[in-house]
Coordinates of C-alpha atoms and ligand atoms in Angstrom, one line a residue:
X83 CA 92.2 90.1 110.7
X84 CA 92.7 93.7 111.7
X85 CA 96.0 95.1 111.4
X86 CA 97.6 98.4 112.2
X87 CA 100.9 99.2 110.3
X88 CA 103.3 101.6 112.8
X89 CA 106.1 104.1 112.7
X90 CA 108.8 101.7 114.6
X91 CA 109.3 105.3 117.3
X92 CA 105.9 104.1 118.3
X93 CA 106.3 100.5 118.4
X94 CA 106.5 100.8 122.0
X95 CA 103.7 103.1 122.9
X96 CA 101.6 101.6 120.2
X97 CA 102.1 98.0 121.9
X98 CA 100.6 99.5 125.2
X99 CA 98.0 101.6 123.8
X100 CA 96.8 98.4 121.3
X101 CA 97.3 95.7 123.3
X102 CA 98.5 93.4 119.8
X103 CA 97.8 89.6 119.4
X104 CA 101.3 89.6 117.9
X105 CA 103.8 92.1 116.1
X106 CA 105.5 91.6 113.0
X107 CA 108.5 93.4 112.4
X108 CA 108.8 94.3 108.4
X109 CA 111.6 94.4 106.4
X110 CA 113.2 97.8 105.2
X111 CA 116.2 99.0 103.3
X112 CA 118.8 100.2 106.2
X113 CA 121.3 97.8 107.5
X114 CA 121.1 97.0 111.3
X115 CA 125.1 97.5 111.0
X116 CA 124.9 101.1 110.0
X117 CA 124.9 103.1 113.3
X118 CA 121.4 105.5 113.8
X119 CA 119.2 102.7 111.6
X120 CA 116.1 101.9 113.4
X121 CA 115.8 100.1 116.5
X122 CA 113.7 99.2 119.3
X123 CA 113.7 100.0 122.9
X124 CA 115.1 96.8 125.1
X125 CA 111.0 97.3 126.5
X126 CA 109.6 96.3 123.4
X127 CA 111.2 93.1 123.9
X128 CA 110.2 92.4 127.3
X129 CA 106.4 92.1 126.8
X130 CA 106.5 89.0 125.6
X131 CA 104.5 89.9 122.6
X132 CA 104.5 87.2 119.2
X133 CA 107.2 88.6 116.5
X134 CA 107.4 87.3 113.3
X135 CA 110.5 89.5 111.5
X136 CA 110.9 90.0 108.3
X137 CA 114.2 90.5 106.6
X138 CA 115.5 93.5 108.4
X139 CA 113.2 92.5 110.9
X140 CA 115.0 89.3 111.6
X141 CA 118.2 90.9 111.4
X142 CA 117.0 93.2 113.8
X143 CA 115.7 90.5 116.1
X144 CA 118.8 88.4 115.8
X145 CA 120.4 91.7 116.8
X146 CA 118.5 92.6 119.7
X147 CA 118.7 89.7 121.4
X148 CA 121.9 88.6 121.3
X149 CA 122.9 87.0 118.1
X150 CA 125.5 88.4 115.6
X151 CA 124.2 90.1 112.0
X152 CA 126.9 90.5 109.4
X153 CA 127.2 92.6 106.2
X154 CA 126.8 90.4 103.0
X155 CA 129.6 90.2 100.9
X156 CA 126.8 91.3 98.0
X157 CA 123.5 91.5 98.0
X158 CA 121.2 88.6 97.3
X159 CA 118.0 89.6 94.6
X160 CA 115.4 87.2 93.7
X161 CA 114.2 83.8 93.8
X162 CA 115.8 81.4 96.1
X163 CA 115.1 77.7 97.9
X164 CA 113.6 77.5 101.3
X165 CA 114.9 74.6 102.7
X166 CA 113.4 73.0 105.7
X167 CA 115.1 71.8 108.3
X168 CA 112.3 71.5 110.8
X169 CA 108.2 72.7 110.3
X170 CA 107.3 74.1 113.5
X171 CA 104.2 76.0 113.6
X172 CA 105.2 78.2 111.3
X173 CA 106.2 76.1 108.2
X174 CA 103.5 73.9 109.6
X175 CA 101.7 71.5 106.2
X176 CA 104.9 73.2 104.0
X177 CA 107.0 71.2 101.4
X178 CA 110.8 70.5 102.4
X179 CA 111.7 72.5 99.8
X180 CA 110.2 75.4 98.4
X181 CA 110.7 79.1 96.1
X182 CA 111.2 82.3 98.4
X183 CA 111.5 85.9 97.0
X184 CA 115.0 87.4 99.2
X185 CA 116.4 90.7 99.0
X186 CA 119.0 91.3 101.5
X187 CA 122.3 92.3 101.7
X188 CA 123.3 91.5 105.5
X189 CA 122.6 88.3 107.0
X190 CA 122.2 86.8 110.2
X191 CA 125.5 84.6 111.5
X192 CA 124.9 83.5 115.1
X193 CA 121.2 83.1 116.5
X194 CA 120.3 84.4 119.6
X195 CA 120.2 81.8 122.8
X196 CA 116.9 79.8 122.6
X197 CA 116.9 80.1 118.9
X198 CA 117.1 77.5 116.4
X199 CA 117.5 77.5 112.9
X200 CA 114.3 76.4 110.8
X201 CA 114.8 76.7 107.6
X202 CA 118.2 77.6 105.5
X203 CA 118.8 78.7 101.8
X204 CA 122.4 77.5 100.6
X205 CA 124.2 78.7 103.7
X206 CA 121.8 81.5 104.8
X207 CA 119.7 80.6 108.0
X208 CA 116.6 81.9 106.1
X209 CA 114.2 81.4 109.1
X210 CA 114.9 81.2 112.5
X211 CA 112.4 80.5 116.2
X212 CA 112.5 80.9 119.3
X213 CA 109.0 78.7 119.7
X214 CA 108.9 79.3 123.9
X215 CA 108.8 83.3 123.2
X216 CA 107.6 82.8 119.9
X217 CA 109.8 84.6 118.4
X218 CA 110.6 84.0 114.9
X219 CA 112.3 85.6 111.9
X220 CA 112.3 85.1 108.1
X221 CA 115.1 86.4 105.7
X222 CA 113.1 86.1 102.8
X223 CA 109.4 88.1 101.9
X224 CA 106.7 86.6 102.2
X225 CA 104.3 88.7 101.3
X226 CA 105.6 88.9 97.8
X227 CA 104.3 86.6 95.1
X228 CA 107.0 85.2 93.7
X229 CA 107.3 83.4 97.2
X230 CA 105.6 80.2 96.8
X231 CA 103.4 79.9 100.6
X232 CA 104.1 83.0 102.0
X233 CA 100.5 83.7 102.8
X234 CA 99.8 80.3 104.3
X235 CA 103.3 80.9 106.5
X236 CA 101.7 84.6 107.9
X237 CA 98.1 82.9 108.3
X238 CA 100.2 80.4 110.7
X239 CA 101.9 82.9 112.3
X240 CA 98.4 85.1 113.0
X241 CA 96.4 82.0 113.5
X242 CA 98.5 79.6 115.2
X243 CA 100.9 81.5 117.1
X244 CA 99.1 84.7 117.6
X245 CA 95.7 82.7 118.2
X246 CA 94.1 85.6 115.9
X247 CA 90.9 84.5 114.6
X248 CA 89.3 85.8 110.9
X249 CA 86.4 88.3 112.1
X250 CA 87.9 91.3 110.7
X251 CA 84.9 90.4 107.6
X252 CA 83.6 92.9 105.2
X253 CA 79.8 92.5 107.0
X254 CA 81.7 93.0 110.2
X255 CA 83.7 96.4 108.9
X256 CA 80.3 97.5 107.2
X257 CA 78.0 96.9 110.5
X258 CA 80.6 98.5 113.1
X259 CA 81.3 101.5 111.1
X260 CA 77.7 101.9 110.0
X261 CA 76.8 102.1 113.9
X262 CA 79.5 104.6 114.8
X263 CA 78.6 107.1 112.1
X264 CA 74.9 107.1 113.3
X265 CA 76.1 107.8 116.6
X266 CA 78.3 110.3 115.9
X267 CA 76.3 112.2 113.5
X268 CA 73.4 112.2 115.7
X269 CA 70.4 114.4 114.5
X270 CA 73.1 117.0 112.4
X271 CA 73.7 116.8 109.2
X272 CA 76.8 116.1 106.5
X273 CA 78.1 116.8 103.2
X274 CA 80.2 114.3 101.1
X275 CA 81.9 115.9 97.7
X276 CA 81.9 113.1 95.3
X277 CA 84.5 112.9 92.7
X278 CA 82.9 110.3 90.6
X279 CA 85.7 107.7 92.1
X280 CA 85.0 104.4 94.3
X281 CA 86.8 106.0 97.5
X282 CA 84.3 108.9 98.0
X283 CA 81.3 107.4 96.3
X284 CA 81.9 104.1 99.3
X285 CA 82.5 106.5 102.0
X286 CA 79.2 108.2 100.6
X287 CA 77.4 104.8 100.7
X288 CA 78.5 103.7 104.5
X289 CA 77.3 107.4 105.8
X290 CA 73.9 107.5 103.9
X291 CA 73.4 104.2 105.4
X292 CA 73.9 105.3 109.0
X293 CA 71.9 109.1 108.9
X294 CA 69.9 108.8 105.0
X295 CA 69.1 111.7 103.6
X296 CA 70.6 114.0 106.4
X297 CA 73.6 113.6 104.1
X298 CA 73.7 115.5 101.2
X299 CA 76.3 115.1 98.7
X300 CA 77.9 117.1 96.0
X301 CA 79.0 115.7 92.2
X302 CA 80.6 118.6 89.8
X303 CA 80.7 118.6 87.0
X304 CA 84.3 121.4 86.3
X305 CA 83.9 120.0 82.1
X306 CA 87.2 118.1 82.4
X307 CA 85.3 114.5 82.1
X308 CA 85.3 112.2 80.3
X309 CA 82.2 111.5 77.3
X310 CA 79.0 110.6 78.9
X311 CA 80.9 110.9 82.3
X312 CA 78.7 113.3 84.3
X313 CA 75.1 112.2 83.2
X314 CA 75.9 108.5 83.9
X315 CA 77.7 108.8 87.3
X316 CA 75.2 111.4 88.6
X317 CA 72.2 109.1 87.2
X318 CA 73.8 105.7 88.8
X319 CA 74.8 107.9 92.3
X320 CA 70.7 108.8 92.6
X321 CA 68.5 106.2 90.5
X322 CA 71.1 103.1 91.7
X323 CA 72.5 104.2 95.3
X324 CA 70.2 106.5 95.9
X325 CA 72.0 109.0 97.3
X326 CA 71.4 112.2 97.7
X327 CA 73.5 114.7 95.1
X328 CA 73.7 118.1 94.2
X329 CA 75.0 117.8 90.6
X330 CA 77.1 121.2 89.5
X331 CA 77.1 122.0 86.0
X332 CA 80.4 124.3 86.7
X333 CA 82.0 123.6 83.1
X334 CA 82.6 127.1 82.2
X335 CA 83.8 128.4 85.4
X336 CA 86.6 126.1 85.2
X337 CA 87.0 126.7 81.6
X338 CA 87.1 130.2 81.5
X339 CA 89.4 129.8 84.2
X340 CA 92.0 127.9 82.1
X341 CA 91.7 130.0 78.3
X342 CA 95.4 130.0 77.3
X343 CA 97.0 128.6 80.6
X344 CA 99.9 125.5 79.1
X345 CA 101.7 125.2 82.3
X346 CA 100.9 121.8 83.6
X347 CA 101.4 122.9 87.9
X348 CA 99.1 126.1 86.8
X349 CA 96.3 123.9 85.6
X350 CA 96.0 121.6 88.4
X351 CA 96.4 124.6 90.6
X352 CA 93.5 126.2 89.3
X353 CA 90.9 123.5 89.0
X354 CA 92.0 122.4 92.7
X355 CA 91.3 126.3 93.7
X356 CA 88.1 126.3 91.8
X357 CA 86.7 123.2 92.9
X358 CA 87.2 124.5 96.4
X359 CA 85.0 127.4 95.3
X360 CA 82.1 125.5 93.8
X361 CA 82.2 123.3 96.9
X362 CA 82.3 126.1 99.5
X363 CA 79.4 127.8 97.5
X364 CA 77.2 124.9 97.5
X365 CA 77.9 124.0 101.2
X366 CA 76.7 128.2 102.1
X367 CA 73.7 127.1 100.1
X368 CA 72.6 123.8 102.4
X369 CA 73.4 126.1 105.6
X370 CA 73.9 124.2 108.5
X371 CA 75.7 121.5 108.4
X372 CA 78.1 119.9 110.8
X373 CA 80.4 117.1 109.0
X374 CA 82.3 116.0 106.4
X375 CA 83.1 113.0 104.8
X376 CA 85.9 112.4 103.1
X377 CA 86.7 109.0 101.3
X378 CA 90.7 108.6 102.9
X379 CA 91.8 105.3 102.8
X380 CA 94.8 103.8 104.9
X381 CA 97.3 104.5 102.6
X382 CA 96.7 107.9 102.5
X383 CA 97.3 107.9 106.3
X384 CA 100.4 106.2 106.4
X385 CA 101.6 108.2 103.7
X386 CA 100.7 111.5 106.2
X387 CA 102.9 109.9 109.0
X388 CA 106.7 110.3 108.8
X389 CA 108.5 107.2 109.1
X390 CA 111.4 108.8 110.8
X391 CA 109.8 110.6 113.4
X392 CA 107.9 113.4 114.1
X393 CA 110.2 116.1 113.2
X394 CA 110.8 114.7 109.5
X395 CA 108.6 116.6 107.1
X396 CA 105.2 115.2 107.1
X397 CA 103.3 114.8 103.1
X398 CA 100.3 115.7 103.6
X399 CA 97.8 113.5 101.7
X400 CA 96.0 115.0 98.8
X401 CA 92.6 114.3 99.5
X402 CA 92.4 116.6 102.7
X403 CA 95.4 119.1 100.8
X404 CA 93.0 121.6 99.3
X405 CA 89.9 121.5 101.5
X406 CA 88.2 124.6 102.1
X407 CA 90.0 125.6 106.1
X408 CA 87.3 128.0 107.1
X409 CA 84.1 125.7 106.8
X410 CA 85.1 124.0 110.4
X411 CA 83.5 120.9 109.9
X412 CA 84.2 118.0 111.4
X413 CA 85.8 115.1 109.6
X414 CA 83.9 111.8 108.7
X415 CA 86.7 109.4 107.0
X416 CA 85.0 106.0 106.9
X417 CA 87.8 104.4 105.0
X418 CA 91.1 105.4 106.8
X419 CA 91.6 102.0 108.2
X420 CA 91.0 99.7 104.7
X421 CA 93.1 99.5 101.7
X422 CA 91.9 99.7 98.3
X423 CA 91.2 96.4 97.5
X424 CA 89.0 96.1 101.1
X425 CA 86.8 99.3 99.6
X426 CA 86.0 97.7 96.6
X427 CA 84.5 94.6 98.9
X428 CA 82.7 96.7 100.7
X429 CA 81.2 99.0 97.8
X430 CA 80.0 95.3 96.3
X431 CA 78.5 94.6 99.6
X432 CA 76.7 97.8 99.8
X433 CA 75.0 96.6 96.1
X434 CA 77.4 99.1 94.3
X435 CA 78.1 97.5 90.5
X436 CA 80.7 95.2 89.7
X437 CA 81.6 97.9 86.9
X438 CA 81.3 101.3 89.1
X439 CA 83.6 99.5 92.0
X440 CA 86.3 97.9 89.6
X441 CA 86.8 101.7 87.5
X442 CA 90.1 102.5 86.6
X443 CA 91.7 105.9 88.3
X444 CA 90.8 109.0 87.0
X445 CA 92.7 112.2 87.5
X446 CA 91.3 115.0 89.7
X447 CA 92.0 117.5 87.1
X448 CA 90.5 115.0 84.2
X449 CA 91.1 115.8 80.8
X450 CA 92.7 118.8 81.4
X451 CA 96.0 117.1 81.9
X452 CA 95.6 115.0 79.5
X453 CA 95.6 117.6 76.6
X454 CA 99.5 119.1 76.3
X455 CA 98.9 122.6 75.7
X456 CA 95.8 125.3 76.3
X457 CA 92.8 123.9 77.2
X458 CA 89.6 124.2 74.6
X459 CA 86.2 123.3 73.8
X460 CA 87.1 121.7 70.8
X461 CA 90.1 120.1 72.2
X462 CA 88.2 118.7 74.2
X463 CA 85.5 117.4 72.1
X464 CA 88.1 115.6 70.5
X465 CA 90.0 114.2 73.2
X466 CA 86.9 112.5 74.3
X467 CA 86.0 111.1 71.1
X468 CA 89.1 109.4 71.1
X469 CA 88.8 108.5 74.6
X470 CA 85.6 106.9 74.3
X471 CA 87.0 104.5 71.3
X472 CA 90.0 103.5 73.8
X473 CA 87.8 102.3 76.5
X474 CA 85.1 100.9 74.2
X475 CA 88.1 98.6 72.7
X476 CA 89.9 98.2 76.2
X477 CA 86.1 96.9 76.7
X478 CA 85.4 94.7 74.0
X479 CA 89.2 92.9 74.2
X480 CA 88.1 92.2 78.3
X481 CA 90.9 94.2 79.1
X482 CA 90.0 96.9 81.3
X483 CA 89.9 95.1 84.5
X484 CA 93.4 93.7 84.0
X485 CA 94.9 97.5 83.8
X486 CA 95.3 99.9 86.1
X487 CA 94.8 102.7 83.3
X488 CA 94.0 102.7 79.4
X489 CA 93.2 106.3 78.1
X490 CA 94.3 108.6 75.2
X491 CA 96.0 111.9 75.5
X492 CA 96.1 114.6 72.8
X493 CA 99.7 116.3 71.8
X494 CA 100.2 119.6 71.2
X495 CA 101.3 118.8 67.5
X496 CA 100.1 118.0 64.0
X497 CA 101.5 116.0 61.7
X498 CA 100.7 115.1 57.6
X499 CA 98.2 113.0 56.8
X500 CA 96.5 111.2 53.3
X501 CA 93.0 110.7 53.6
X502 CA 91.2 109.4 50.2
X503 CA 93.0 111.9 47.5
X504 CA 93.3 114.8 50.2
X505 CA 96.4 115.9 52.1
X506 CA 95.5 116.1 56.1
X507 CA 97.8 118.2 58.6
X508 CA 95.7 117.4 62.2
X509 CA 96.3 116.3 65.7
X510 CA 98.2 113.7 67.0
X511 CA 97.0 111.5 70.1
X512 CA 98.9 109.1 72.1
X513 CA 97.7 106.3 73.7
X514 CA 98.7 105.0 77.3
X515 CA 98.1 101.7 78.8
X516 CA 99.8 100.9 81.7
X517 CA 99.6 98.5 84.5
X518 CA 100.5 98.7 87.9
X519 CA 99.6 97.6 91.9
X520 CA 99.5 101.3 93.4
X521 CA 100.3 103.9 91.0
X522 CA 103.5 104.5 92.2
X523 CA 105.4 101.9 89.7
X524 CA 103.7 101.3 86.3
X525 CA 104.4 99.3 82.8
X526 CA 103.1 99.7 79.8
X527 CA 100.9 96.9 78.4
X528 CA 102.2 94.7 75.4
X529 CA 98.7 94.6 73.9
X530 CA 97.9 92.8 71.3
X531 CA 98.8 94.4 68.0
X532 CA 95.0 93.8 66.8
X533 CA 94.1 95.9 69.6
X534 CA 96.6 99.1 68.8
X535 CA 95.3 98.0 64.9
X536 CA 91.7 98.5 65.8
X537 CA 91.9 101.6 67.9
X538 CA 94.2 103.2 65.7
X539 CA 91.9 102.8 62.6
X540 CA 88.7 103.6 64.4
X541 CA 90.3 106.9 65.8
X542 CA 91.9 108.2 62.7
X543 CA 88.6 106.9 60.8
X544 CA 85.8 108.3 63.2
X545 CA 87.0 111.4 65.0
X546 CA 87.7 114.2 62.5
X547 CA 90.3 116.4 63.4
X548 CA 93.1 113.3 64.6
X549 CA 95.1 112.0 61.8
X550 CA 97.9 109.9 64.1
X551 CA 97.9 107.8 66.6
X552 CA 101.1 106.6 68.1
X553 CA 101.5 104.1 71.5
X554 CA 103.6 105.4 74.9
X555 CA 106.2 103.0 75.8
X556 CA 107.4 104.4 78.8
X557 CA 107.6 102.7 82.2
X558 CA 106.9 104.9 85.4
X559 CA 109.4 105.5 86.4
X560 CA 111.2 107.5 84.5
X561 CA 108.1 108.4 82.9
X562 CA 104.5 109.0 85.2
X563 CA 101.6 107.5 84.0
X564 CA 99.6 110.4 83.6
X565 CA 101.2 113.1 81.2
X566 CA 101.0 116.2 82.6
Ligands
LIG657 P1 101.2 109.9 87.8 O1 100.8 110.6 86.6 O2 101.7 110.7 88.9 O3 99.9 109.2 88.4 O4 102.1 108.7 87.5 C1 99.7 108.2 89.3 C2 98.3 107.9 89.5 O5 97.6 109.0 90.1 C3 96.6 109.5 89.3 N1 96.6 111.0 89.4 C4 95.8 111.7 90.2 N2 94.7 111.3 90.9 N3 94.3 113.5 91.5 C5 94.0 112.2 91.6 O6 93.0 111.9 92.3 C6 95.3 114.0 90.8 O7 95.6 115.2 90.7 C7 96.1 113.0 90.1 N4 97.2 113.1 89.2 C8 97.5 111.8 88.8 C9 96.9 109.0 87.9 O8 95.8 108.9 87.0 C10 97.5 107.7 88.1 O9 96.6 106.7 88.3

């Protein structure tokens, strides 16, 4: 089912301009008894739209129409019972009792008139309907795992109340957007960097598939990958998608570009400026060209809209930050309304592998953030060795898929070593695993000790010049998964 997530200052417009099946109101962490927290005009209300809100959202229903919200004496966290007290459509082929995930801290006291209560935890009305408006509320999440139903309660909502039917498919996404590009595009012609990633190799995919070869893509190669990394992306982007790529060997421009620089902002700062440069020179060589496509997904442009209006500061996403401004093409963002997990379905659709679509993130600046300290050749070299026995072990223990990240990073220190009858004083590298939903929280990974046993051995055995290896137990946050 399509979905479109909103600024609650646009609710209003956006429900005229999108003419919704039904609105769900999400939850948040302001209290609706805090003067100035958000609110929506009496309008809103009036159009006799489906709600379904969510823990604030509730609140702020309950509020809006007429019932009383109070403050919690102290916040409730965590699991809880959902007691039923009647099904309705929405807790419609439910147990009588199931587990809910809450996380409130005001609660709702009085309904509104035409309300009933449907559900209760202990004594917190934990979901509430008005069926003849079809208005209802939940205090709990359910769009959280640890709440036992929830998705079968929102497919009731969408399906049941809303009368929203399932064509939103992958096939449907790939043929509409497929169609638009062509027409668009018409007979001109478009450029696509690649970074080696599933986001901009997809977007790549969908636009070669509406205008072929009129699109001509770019893969550099700025010596920060990883072993192997540039001969086997550029060989699957041509001899398996058949794309159409410029590969730039521009290893030493970045390189020379980095001799002696340790500052972690300087580095990325460079190789961002410098990959513009590649870019911009390769796009002067094609000549004419009219688009480009850039592989932004929806998260990227909800991060790019300010949640508090259009006078807070807006973050600009990074995938548009550093583009070239001169070039004046026009933008081709295939992906801006799918999340990641919708752009992995649609890469496997488009006969990408199950291995290229499921890769784990890898920073724009590579390696080079990855090595603490000045950037080498040889620092290099070894960094990749050791990366190379980290993934080949993430591999063989049919991990990889289950992480978000599993890499090695090389520290700027050496340490004492015994190797045979010889004293060693070499390089230490750390090793981080981590797993996480988005990037933006992260754990490390309790692997298995016979995994840290055989990559330790095999990097301290097999790549000369690394004498230690020790394992990064730091959550993100404090720490960020990445370290530099
Ligand atoms: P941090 O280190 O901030 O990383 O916890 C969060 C996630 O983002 C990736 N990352 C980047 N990705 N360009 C990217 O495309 C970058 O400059 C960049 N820096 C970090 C990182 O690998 C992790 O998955």
């Amino acid at each position: 089912m399509y979905c479109e997530i909103v600024p609650y200052w646009q609710a209003l417009e956006k429900a005229e301009a999108l003419c919704p099946r039904g609105v769900i109101l999400s939850g948040g962490p302001d209290s609706v008894c805090r003067t100035g927290s958000p609110e929506l005009p009496a309008a809103f209300y009036d159009r006799g739209l489906p709600l379904l809100g969510i823990c604030y959202g509730m609140q702020l229903l309950a509020k809006s129409l007429g019932g009383t919200v109070v403050p919690g004496n102290q916040r409730e966290f965590g699991k809880a019972t959902n007691e039923l007290m009647e099904a309705g459509a929405l807790f419609d082929g439910m147990p009588a009792r199931f587990q809910v995930w809450m996380s409130h801290g005001d609660r709702v006291e009085a309904l509104p008139a035409g309300f009933r209560p449907l559900s209760r935890s202990g004594d917190v009305i934990a979901a509430m309907a008005d069926e003849s408006r079809k208005a209802y509320g939940l205090q709990f999440h359910p769009e959280v795992v640890h709440t036992h139903n929830g998705l079968k309660i929102l497919e009731n909502f969408l399906v049941r109340i809303c009368g929203c039917s399932r064509d939103w498919t992958t096939t449907a996404f790939i043929e509409t957007a497929i169609a638009e590009i062509a027409a668009r595009v018409g007979d001109a012609r478009a450029l696509c960097g690649l970074s080696g990633g599933v986001d901009s190799s997809v977007a790549a995919l969908l636009v070669h598939r509406a205008i072929g070869d009129r699109l001509t893509c770019v893969f550099v190669d700025n010596g920060l990958l990883r072993k192997n990394e540039y001969a086997s992306v550029l060989q699957n982007y041509r001899e398996r998608l058949h794309l159409k790529v410029i590969g730039v060997d521009a290893g030493d421009r970045f390189l020379s570009r980095l001799t002696d620089v340790d500052d972690p902002e300087s580095k990325r700062k460079i190789i961002g400026e410098e990959f513009i440069r590649v870019f911009e020179d390769q796009a002067r060589k094609l000549g004419e060209l009219r688009f480009l496509v850039q592989g932004t997904l929806y998260p990227d442009v909800i991060e790019s809209t300010s949640v508090r209006g259009p006078s807070a500061t807006i973050k600009s996403h990074h995938n548009v930050g550093g583009l070239p401004t001169d070039m004046q093409l026009e933008m081709i963002e295939p992906l801006r309304e799918l999340f990641k997990d919708e752009v992995r379905r649609v890469g496997e659709k488009l006969g990408m592998d199950a291995s290229f679509v499921h890769r784990q993130p890898f920073p724009g600046p590579g390696l080079a953030v990855r090595i603490l300290g000045p950037v080498t050749r040889q620092r290099l070299d070894l960094l990749r060795e050791a990366d190379a026995i980290v993934q080949e072990e993430m591999e063989s223990a049919g991990l990889t898929r289950q992480l978000w990240q599993s890499f090695a990073v090389l520290l700027p220190v050496r340490s004492v070593g015994v190797m045979g009858d010889d004293r060693t004083y070499e390089n230490v590298a750390a090793l981080r695993v981590v797993t996480s939903v988005d990037g933006m929280t992260a754990d490390w990974v309790r692997l298995p000790f016979e995994v840290l046993e055989r990559i330790s051995n095999r990097i301290v055995n097999e790549v000369r010049g690394i004498n230690r290896v020790v394992y990064d137990i730091t959550s993100k946050p404090p720490g960020t998964i990445e370290w530099e």
